[in-house]
Structure formats: C-alpha cells, structure tokens
Amino acid sequence: MRKLTLSFLLIAIAVPTMVSAQPQFKALLFTKTAGWHHESINEGVDGIRKLADRHQFQVDWQEQANRISSENLKQYDVIIFLSTTGDILNEEQQKAMEEFIQSGKGFVGIHAASDTEYEWEWYTQLVGRMFEIHPANQTTRVTV
C-alpha cells in the first residue's frame, strides 16, 4: 500500500510539470526584408525567443519566403512579421497567408510590418495602415 501511495504521489507531482512544459502554441517568426534591413532584427528575435521561453510557446525563426506555404503554415497558430520590408511574398505565398488568417489563425505585425507589401490590398487591410514616412534619425542623451 505504501508503494502504491508513493507511486501515486510521484505521478501527481510529475504530471503538472510535464503538462506545463508543453508549448501553448506555435509561432512562425518571419523577418524577410526586400527594402530597409533594420539592425534591430536580431535583438527582436532574441526578445521574442525570451517571451516564448517565459510564456511556453514555440517559435521558429525564418527569413525565407518559401516557408509561407499552405502546407508549412498548417503547423503554426500565428505568424509574426518582425520588421519585414518591401515586396517579399509572391502570389502563391500571399494566398497561403490569406487562407491561414481566414482559417482563424493569428497575425502579429511588429514595427516595419507596415512597410511591407504595399500593392497587396488584403495585407493593407490586415495591418490597418501602411508606413508613409520616417523622420530623420536623431541622436539624443537620456538621463535615467
């Protein structure tokens, strides 16, 4: 009886740990650029990976547009465009992304995601508004 009780306790302790280690969702982090390439992309990728570790979701980082396909997107719950720029997807890839979103999956656009695919009206509607102008870079000092 003691062995049975001990076994039950060990299982009761281990199961929540095993369950909580499972990723809650899977994200495709996409950073392809066909225009300005932001130096901060790598820091953004690192930040999203830290969020994934902290909040138990899986993230795959890609810069290749061929990963935006109907077949490949089936494994993801959300696409994250991080500082993407320019015309980066062909018509087939655009269609795959439209189907992905229309199936109820998610999209997150970060920073220059609004500087992407200007000629694709569906994407403009998804993002809400496209980038128009960037002020000149400025140097400043911040005292904390």
Backbone as JSON Lines, residues from 0, in Angstrom:
{"i":0,"aa":"M","n":[0.83,-1.19,0.0],"ca":[0.0,0.0,0.0],"c":[0.87,1.25,0.0]}
{"i":1,"aa":"R","n":[1.98,1.21,0.77],"ca":[2.88,2.35,0.81],"c":[3.47,2.65,-0.56]}
{"i":2,"aa":"K","n":[3.87,1.58,-1.26],"ca":[4.44,1.75,-2.59],"c":[3.41,2.36,-3.54]}
{"i":3,"aa":"L","n":[2.18,1.94,-3.44],"ca":[1.12,2.47,-4.29],"c":[0.89,3.95,-3.99]}
{"i":4,"aa":"T","n":[0.84,4.32,-2.72],"ca":[0.65,5.71,-2.33],"c":[1.82,6.57,-2.81]}
{"i":5,"aa":"L","n":[3.03,6.08,-2.62],"ca":[4.22,6.8,-3.05],"c":[4.23,6.97,-4.57]}
{"i":6,"aa":"S","n":[3.87,5.92,-5.28],"ca":[3.8,6.0,-6.74],"c":[2.78,7.03,-7.19]}
{"i":7,"aa":"F","n":[1.62,7.03,-6.53],"ca":[0.57,7.99,-6.87],"c":[1.05,9.42,-6.61]}
{"i":8,"aa":"L","n":[1.72,9.66,-5.49],"ca":[2.23,10.99,-5.17],"c":[3.26,11.45,-6.2]}
{"i":9,"aa":"L","n":[4.15,10.56,-6.6],"ca":[5.16,10.92,-7.59],"c":[4.51,11.29,-8.93]}
{"i":10,"aa":"I","n":[3.51,10.53,-9.32],"ca":[2.79,10.83,-10.56],"c":[2.06,12.16,-10.43]}
{"i":11,"aa":"A","n":[1.42,12.39,-9.29],"ca":[0.68,13.63,-9.08],"c":[1.59,14.85,-9.13]}
{"i":12,"aa":"I","n":[2.81,14.71,-8.67],"ca":[3.77,15.81,-8.7],"c":[4.33,15.99,-10.11]}
{"i":13,"aa":"A","n":[4.61,14.91,-10.79],"ca":[5.27,14.97,-12.1],"c":[4.34,15.4,-13.22]}
{"i":14,"aa":"V","n":[3.08,15.01,-13.19],"ca":[2.17,15.28,-14.3],"c":[1.98,16.78,-14.54]}
{"i":15,"aa":"P","n":[1.71,17.61,-13.54],"ca":[1.57,19.04,-13.84],"c":[2.84,19.63,-14.43]}
{"i":16,"aa":"T","n":[3.99,19.16,-14.01],"ca":[5.26,19.65,-14.56],"c":[5.38,19.26,-16.02]}
{"i":17,"aa":"M","n":[5.04,18.03,-16.35],"ca":[5.12,17.58,-17.73],"c":[4.11,18.32,-18.6]}
{"i":18,"aa":"V","n":[2.91,18.52,-18.11],"ca":[1.87,19.2,-18.87],"c":[2.24,20.65,-19.11]}
{"i":19,"aa":"S","n":[2.74,21.34,-18.09],"ca":[3.06,22.75,-18.23],"c":[4.26,22.97,-19.14]}
{"i":20,"aa":"A","n":[5.06,21.95,-19.38],"ca":[6.22,22.1,-20.26],"c":[5.83,22.06,-21.73]}
{"i":21,"aa":"Q","n":[4.61,21.66,-22.04],"ca":[4.15,21.61,-23.42],"c":[3.91,23.03,-23.93]}
{"i":22,"aa":"P","n":[4.35,23.35,-25.15],"ca":[4.09,24.69,-25.68],"c":[2.59,24.93,-25.86]}
{"i":23,"aa":"Q","n":[2.17,26.16,-25.54],"ca":[0.76,26.51,-25.66],"c":[0.35,26.71,-27.11]}
{"i":24,"aa":"F","n":[1.27,27.24,-27.91],"ca":[1.01,27.43,-29.34],"c":[2.34,27.52,-30.06]}
{"i":25,"aa":"K","n":[2.26,27.52,-31.39],"ca":[3.47,27.54,-32.2],"c":[3.42,28.75,-33.14]}
{"i":26,"aa":"A","n":[4.49,29.54,-33.13],"ca":[4.56,30.76,-33.93],"c":[5.66,30.68,-34.98]}
{"i":27,"aa":"L","n":[5.37,31.25,-36.15],"ca":[6.38,31.43,-37.19],"c":[6.81,32.88,-37.14]}
{"i":28,"aa":"L","n":[8.06,33.12,-36.79],"ca":[8.64,34.46,-36.74],"c":[9.33,34.72,-38.08]}
{"i":29,"aa":"F","n":[8.83,35.69,-38.82],"ca":[9.27,35.94,-40.19],"c":[9.92,37.31,-40.28]}
{"i":30,"aa":"T","n":[11.16,37.37,-40.8],"ca":[11.91,38.63,-40.81],"c":[12.5,38.97,-42.18]}
{"i":31,"aa":"K","n":[11.92,38.46,-43.25],"ca":[12.47,38.75,-44.59],"c":[12.36,40.24,-44.9]}
{"i":32,"aa":"T","n":[13.39,40.78,-45.52],"ca":[13.38,42.17,-45.96],"c":[13.74,42.26,-47.44]}
{"i":33,"aa":"A","n":[13.05,43.16,-48.14],"ca":[13.38,43.45,-49.53],"c":[13.56,44.96,-49.68]}
{"i":34,"aa":"G","n":[13.72,45.62,-48.57],"ca":[13.94,47.06,-48.52],"c":[14.94,47.32,-47.41]}
{"i":35,"aa":"W","n":[14.63,48.26,-46.57],"ca":[15.49,48.59,-45.44],"c":[15.61,47.38,-44.52]}
{"i":36,"aa":"H","n":[16.82,47.06,-44.12],"ca":[17.05,45.96,-43.17],"c":[17.43,46.58,-41.82]}
{"i":37,"aa":"H","n":[16.53,46.47,-40.87],"ca":[16.76,47.06,-39.55],"c":[17.82,46.29,-38.77]}
{"i":38,"aa":"E","n":[18.76,47.02,-38.2],"ca":[19.8,46.39,-37.39],"c":[19.23,45.74,-36.14]}
{"i":39,"aa":"S","n":[18.05,46.15,-35.75],"ca":[17.45,45.65,-34.51],"c":[16.74,44.3,-34.67]}
{"i":40,"aa":"I","n":[16.73,43.74,-35.87],"ca":[16.0,42.48,-36.09],"c":[16.52,41.38,-35.16]}
{"i":41,"aa":"N","n":[17.82,41.22,-35.06],"ca":[18.36,40.15,-34.2],"c":[17.95,40.33,-32.74]}
{"i":42,"aa":"E","n":[17.95,41.58,-32.27],"ca":[17.51,41.84,-30.89],"c":[16.02,41.51,-30.74]}
{"i":43,"aa":"G","n":[15.24,41.83,-31.76],"ca":[13.82,41.49,-31.74],"c":[13.59,39.99,-31.69]}
{"i":44,"aa":"V","n":[14.37,39.25,-32.48],"ca":[14.28,37.79,-32.47],"c":[14.62,37.26,-31.08]}
{"i":45,"aa":"D","n":[15.71,37.77,-30.5],"ca":[16.09,37.35,-29.15],"c":[14.98,37.64,-28.14]}
{"i":46,"aa":"G","n":[14.37,38.81,-28.25],"ca":[13.29,39.17,-27.34],"c":[12.09,38.25,-27.47]}
{"i":47,"aa":"I","n":[11.72,37.92,-28.68],"ca":[10.58,37.02,-28.89],"c":[10.9,35.62,-28.41]}
{"i":48,"aa":"R","n":[12.14,35.19,-28.61],"ca":[12.53,33.87,-28.09],"c":[12.46,33.85,-26.56]}
{"i":49,"aa":"K","n":[12.84,34.94,-25.92],"ca":[12.74,35.01,-24.45],"c":[11.28,34.97,-24.02]}
{"i":50,"aa":"L","n":[10.42,35.69,-24.74],"ca":[8.98,35.62,-24.45],"c":[8.46,34.2,-24.6]}
{"i":51,"aa":"A","n":[8.91,33.52,-25.65],"ca":[8.47,32.13,-25.88],"c":[8.89,31.23,-24.73]}
{"i":52,"aa":"D","n":[10.12,31.39,-24.26],"ca":[10.57,30.59,-23.12],"c":[9.77,30.9,-21.87]}
{"i":53,"aa":"R","n":[9.56,32.17,-21.62],"ca":[8.86,32.6,-20.4],"c":[7.39,32.19,-20.41]}
{"i":54,"aa":"H","n":[6.78,32.25,-21.58],"ca":[5.33,32.0,-21.66],"c":[4.98,30.69,-22.35]}
{"i":55,"aa":"Q","n":[5.96,29.86,-22.53],"ca":[5.78,28.48,-23.0],"c":[5.05,28.38,-24.34]}
{"i":56,"aa":"F","n":[5.6,29.09,-25.34],"ca":[5.16,28.83,-26.7],"c":[6.39,28.57,-27.55]}
{"i":57,"aa":"Q","n":[6.18,27.9,-28.65],"ca":[7.29,27.55,-29.54],"c":[7.38,28.58,-30.65]}
{"i":58,"aa":"V","n":[8.6,28.97,-31.01],"ca":[8.8,29.94,-32.08],"c":[9.87,29.43,-33.03]}
{"i":59,"aa":"D","n":[9.57,29.49,-34.32],"ca":[10.52,29.14,-35.38],"c":[10.83,30.41,-36.16]}
{"i":60,"aa":"W","n":[12.11,30.75,-36.27],"ca":[12.52,31.97,-36.98],"c":[12.89,31.63,-38.42]}
{"i":61,"aa":"Q","n":[12.34,32.37,-39.36],"ca":[12.61,32.17,-40.78],"c":[12.76,33.49,-41.51]}
{"i":62,"aa":"E","n":[13.64,33.52,-42.49],"ca":[13.76,34.66,-43.39],"c":[13.44,34.27,-44.83]}
{"i":63,"aa":"Q","n":[13.16,33.01,-45.06],"ca":[12.89,32.51,-46.41],"c":[11.39,32.52,-46.7]}
{"i":64,"aa":"A","n":[11.0,33.21,-47.75],"ca":[9.57,33.33,-48.08],"c":[8.95,31.99,-48.46]}
{"i":65,"aa":"N","n":[9.75,31.04,-48.9],"ca":[9.16,29.74,-49.28],"c":[8.57,29.0,-48.08]}
{"i":66,"aa":"R","n":[8.81,29.46,-46.87],"ca":[8.2,28.88,-45.67],"c":[6.75,29.33,-45.52]}
{"i":67,"aa":"I","n":[6.36,30.35,-46.26],"ca":[4.97,30.81,-46.26],"c":[4.24,30.02,-47.36]}
{"i":68,"aa":"S","n":[3.87,28.8,-47.03],"ca":[3.13,27.94,-47.96],"c":[1.97,27.32,-47.2]}
{"i":69,"aa":"S","n":[0.94,26.94,-47.94],"ca":[-0.23,26.34,-47.3],"c":[0.16,25.13,-46.46]}
{"i":70,"aa":"E","n":[1.01,24.29,-46.99],"ca":[1.42,23.07,-46.28],"c":[2.22,23.4,-45.02]}
{"i":71,"aa":"N","n":[3.2,24.27,-45.12],"ca":[4.04,24.58,-43.97],"c":[3.27,25.32,-42.88]}
{"i":72,"aa":"L","n":[2.38,26.2,-43.26],"ca":[1.66,27.01,-42.28],"c":[0.69,26.19,-41.42]}
{"i":73,"aa":"K","n":[0.35,24.99,-41.86],"ca":[-0.58,24.15,-41.08],"c":[-0.08,23.89,-39.67]}
{"i":74,"aa":"Q","n":[1.23,23.9,-39.47],"ca":[1.79,23.59,-38.15],"c":[1.8,24.78,-37.19]}
{"i":75,"aa":"Y","n":[1.43,25.97,-37.67],"ca":[1.52,27.18,-36.85],"c":[0.15,27.7,-36.43]}
{"i":76,"aa":"D","n":[0.16,28.44,-35.33],"ca":[-1.05,29.1,-34.83],"c":[-1.03,30.6,-35.11]}
{"i":77,"aa":"V","n":[0.17,31.14,-35.31],"ca":[0.32,32.58,-35.54],"c":[1.57,32.83,-36.37]}
{"i":78,"aa":"I","n":[1.5,33.87,-37.22],"ca":[2.66,34.36,-37.97],"c":[3.02,35.72,-37.38]}
{"i":79,"aa":"I","n":[4.29,35.91,-37.09],"ca":[4.78,37.2,-36.59],"c":[5.68,37.79,-37.68]}
{"i":80,"aa":"F","n":[5.3,38.96,-38.2],"ca":[6.16,39.69,-39.13],"c":[6.94,40.7,-38.28]}
{"i":81,"aa":"L","n":[8.23,40.51,-38.17],"ca":[9.1,41.39,-37.39],"c":[9.97,42.2,-38.34]}
{"i":82,"aa":"S","n":[9.68,43.48,-38.46],"ca":[10.46,44.41,-39.27],"c":[10.68,43.93,-40.7]}
{"i":83,"aa":"T","n":[9.67,43.29,-41.26],"ca":[9.7,42.92,-42.67],"c":[9.59,44.2,-43.5]}
{"i":84,"aa":"T","n":[10.15,44.2,-44.69],"ca":[10.05,45.37,-45.56],"c":[9.96,44.95,-47.02]}
{"i":85,"aa":"G","n":[9.25,45.77,-47.81],"ca":[9.21,45.58,-49.24],"c":[8.25,44.5,-49.7]}
{"i":86,"aa":"D","n":[8.39,44.14,-50.96],"ca":[7.56,43.13,-51.6],"c":[8.25,41.78,-51.4]}
{"i":87,"aa":"I","n":[7.78,41.0,-50.44],"ca":[8.51,39.79,-50.01],"c":[7.82,38.48,-50.33]}
{"i":88,"aa":"L","n":[6.54,38.53,-50.71],"ca":[5.79,37.3,-50.98],"c":[5.27,37.29,-52.41]}
{"i":89,"aa":"N","n":[5.34,36.13,-53.06],"ca":[4.73,36.0,-54.39],"c":[3.23,35.72,-54.22]}
{"i":90,"aa":"E","n":[2.51,35.6,-55.32],"ca":[1.05,35.43,-55.26],"c":[0.65,34.15,-54.53]}
{"i":91,"aa":"E","n":[1.36,33.07,-54.75],"ca":[1.05,31.8,-54.08],"c":[1.24,31.92,-52.56]}
{"i":92,"aa":"Q","n":[2.29,32.59,-52.15],"ca":[2.56,32.79,-50.72],"c":[1.52,33.73,-50.1]}
{"i":93,"aa":"Q","n":[1.12,34.75,-50.85],"ca":[0.07,35.64,-50.37],"c":[-1.23,34.87,-50.16]}
{"i":94,"aa":"K","n":[-1.56,34.02,-51.11],"ca":[-2.79,33.21,-50.99],"c":[-2.71,32.3,-49.77]}
{"i":95,"aa":"A","n":[-1.56,31.69,-49.54],"ca":[-1.38,30.81,-48.37],"c":[-1.58,31.59,-47.08]}
{"i":96,"aa":"M","n":[-1.06,32.8,-47.04],"ca":[-1.22,33.61,-45.83],"c":[-2.68,34.03,-45.63]}
{"i":97,"aa":"E","n":[-3.34,34.4,-46.7],"ca":[-4.77,34.75,-46.6],"c":[-5.58,33.58,-46.05]}
{"i":98,"aa":"E","n":[-5.34,32.39,-46.59],"ca":[-6.06,31.2,-46.13],"c":[-5.75,30.92,-44.66]}
{"i":99,"aa":"F","n":[-4.51,31.11,-44.26],"ca":[-4.09,30.91,-42.87],"c":[-4.9,31.8,-41.93]}
{"i":100,"aa":"I","n":[-4.96,33.09,-42.24],"ca":[-5.67,34.05,-41.4],"c":[-7.18,33.79,-41.44]}
{"i":101,"aa":"Q","n":[-7.72,33.52,-42.61],"ca":[-9.15,33.28,-42.75],"c":[-9.6,32.0,-42.06]}
{"i":102,"aa":"S","n":[-8.65,31.1,-41.78],"ca":[-8.99,29.87,-41.06],"c":[-9.06,30.1,-39.55]}
{"i":103,"aa":"G","n":[-8.78,31.33,-39.11],"ca":[-8.86,31.64,-37.69],"c":[-7.52,31.74,-37.0]}
{"i":104,"aa":"K","n":[-6.45,31.59,-37.74],"ca":[-5.11,31.7,-37.16],"c":[-4.75,33.17,-36.98]}
{"i":105,"aa":"G","n":[-3.63,33.44,-36.29],"ca":[-3.29,34.8,-35.91],"c":[-2.16,35.44,-36.68]}
{"i":106,"aa":"F","n":[-2.09,36.76,-36.57],"ca":[-1.04,37.57,-37.17],"c":[-0.62,38.63,-36.18]}
{"i":107,"aa":"V","n":[0.7,38.84,-36.06],"ca":[1.26,39.94,-35.28],"c":[2.23,40.66,-36.19]}
{"i":108,"aa":"G","n":[2.05,41.95,-36.36],"ca":[2.97,42.77,-37.15],"c":[3.73,43.7,-36.23]}
{"i":109,"aa":"I","n":[5.06,43.63,-36.27],"ca":[5.89,44.45,-35.39],"c":[6.73,45.41,-36.23]}
{"i":110,"aa":"H","n":[6.74,46.66,-35.82],"ca":[7.5,47.76,-36.39],"c":[7.28,47.88,-37.89]}
{"i":111,"aa":"A","n":[8.24,47.49,-38.71],"ca":[8.15,47.74,-40.16],"c":[7.23,46.77,-40.89]}
{"i":112,"aa":"A","n":[6.47,45.98,-40.18],"ca":[5.49,45.12,-40.86],"c":[4.54,45.97,-41.7]}
{"i":113,"aa":"S","n":[4.39,47.24,-41.34],"ca":[3.55,48.15,-42.13],"c":[4.32,48.78,-43.29]}
{"i":114,"aa":"D","n":[5.57,48.38,-43.48],"ca":[6.41,48.83,-44.6],"c":[6.6,47.66,-45.57]}
{"i":115,"aa":"T","n":[5.59,46.83,-45.68],"ca":[5.67,45.57,-46.42],"c":[4.45,45.42,-47.32]}
{"i":116,"aa":"E","n":[4.66,44.92,-48.53],"ca":[3.57,44.53,-49.43],"c":[2.57,45.66,-49.69]}
{"i":117,"aa":"Y","n":[3.06,46.8,-50.13],"ca":[2.2,47.96,-50.39],"c":[1.13,47.69,-51.44]}
{"i":118,"aa":"E","n":[1.41,46.86,-52.41],"ca":[0.48,46.61,-53.52],"c":[-0.56,45.53,-53.2]}
{"i":119,"aa":"W","n":[-0.47,44.92,-52.05],"ca":[-1.37,43.82,-51.68],"c":[-2.45,44.39,-50.76]}
{"i":120,"aa":"E","n":[-3.61,44.68,-51.32],"ca":[-4.7,45.34,-50.58],"c":[-5.15,44.53,-49.36]}
{"i":121,"aa":"W","n":[-5.23,43.22,-49.49],"ca":[-5.65,42.38,-48.37],"c":[-4.72,42.58,-47.17]}
{"i":122,"aa":"Y","n":[-3.42,42.63,-47.44],"ca":[-2.44,42.82,-46.36],"c":[-2.59,44.2,-45.72]}
{"i":123,"aa":"T","n":[-2.83,45.21,-46.55],"ca":[-3.04,46.56,-46.01],"c":[-4.22,46.55,-45.05]}
{"i":124,"aa":"Q","n":[-5.29,45.86,-45.4],"ca":[-6.46,45.76,-44.52],"c":[-6.11,45.01,-43.23]}
{"i":125,"aa":"L","n":[-5.29,43.98,-43.35],"ca":[-4.88,43.2,-42.17],"c":[-4.08,44.07,-41.2]}
{"i":126,"aa":"V","n":[-3.13,44.81,-41.74],"ca":[-2.24,45.64,-40.91],"c":[-2.96,46.88,-40.4]}
{"i":127,"aa":"G","n":[-3.85,47.42,-41.21],"ca":[-4.62,48.59,-40.78],"c":[-4.21,49.87,-41.48]}
{"i":128,"aa":"R","n":[-2.94,50.05,-41.69],"ca":[-2.42,51.24,-42.37],"c":[-0.97,50.99,-42.74]}
{"i":129,"aa":"M","n":[-0.55,51.56,-43.85],"ca":[0.81,51.35,-44.31],"c":[1.71,52.51,-43.9]}
{"i":130,"aa":"F","n":[2.98,52.2,-43.75],"ca":[4.02,53.16,-43.43],"c":[4.09,54.23,-44.53]}
{"i":131,"aa":"E","n":[4.22,55.5,-44.12],"ca":[4.3,56.57,-45.11],"c":[5.63,57.3,-45.1]}
{"i":132,"aa":"I","n":[6.11,57.69,-43.94],"ca":[7.35,58.46,-43.87],"c":[8.04,58.22,-42.53]}
{"i":133,"aa":"H","n":[9.33,58.26,-42.56],"ca":[10.13,58.07,-41.34],"c":[10.9,59.35,-41.09]}
{"i":134,"aa":"P","n":[10.83,59.91,-39.89],"ca":[11.62,61.12,-39.62],"c":[13.12,60.8,-39.67]}
{"i":135,"aa":"A","n":[13.91,61.83,-39.84],"ca":[15.36,61.64,-39.84],"c":[15.81,61.06,-38.51]}
{"i":136,"aa":"N","n":[16.82,60.2,-38.57],"ca":[17.37,59.65,-37.33],"c":[17.95,60.77,-36.49]}
{"i":137,"aa":"Q","n":[17.8,60.64,-35.2],"ca":[18.27,61.68,-34.28],"c":[19.13,61.05,-33.2]}
{"i":138,"aa":"T","n":[20.07,61.82,-32.71],"ca":[20.9,61.39,-31.6],"c":[20.49,62.2,-30.38]}
{"i":139,"aa":"T","n":[20.37,61.53,-29.27],"ca":[19.97,62.21,-28.04],"c":[20.61,61.53,-26.85]}
{"i":140,"aa":"R","n":[20.53,62.18,-25.73],"ca":[21.03,61.62,-24.48],"c":[19.84,61.49,-23.53]}
{"i":141,"aa":"V","n":[19.73,60.34,-22.92],"ca":[18.66,60.08,-21.97],"c":[19.29,59.89,-20.6]}
{"i":142,"aa":"T","n":[18.83,60.65,-19.63],"ca":[19.32,60.52,-18.26],"c":[18.25,59.8,-17.45]}
{"i":143,"aa":"V","n":[18.66,58.72,-16.81],"ca":[17.72,57.93,-16.01],"c":[18.05,58.1,-14.55]}
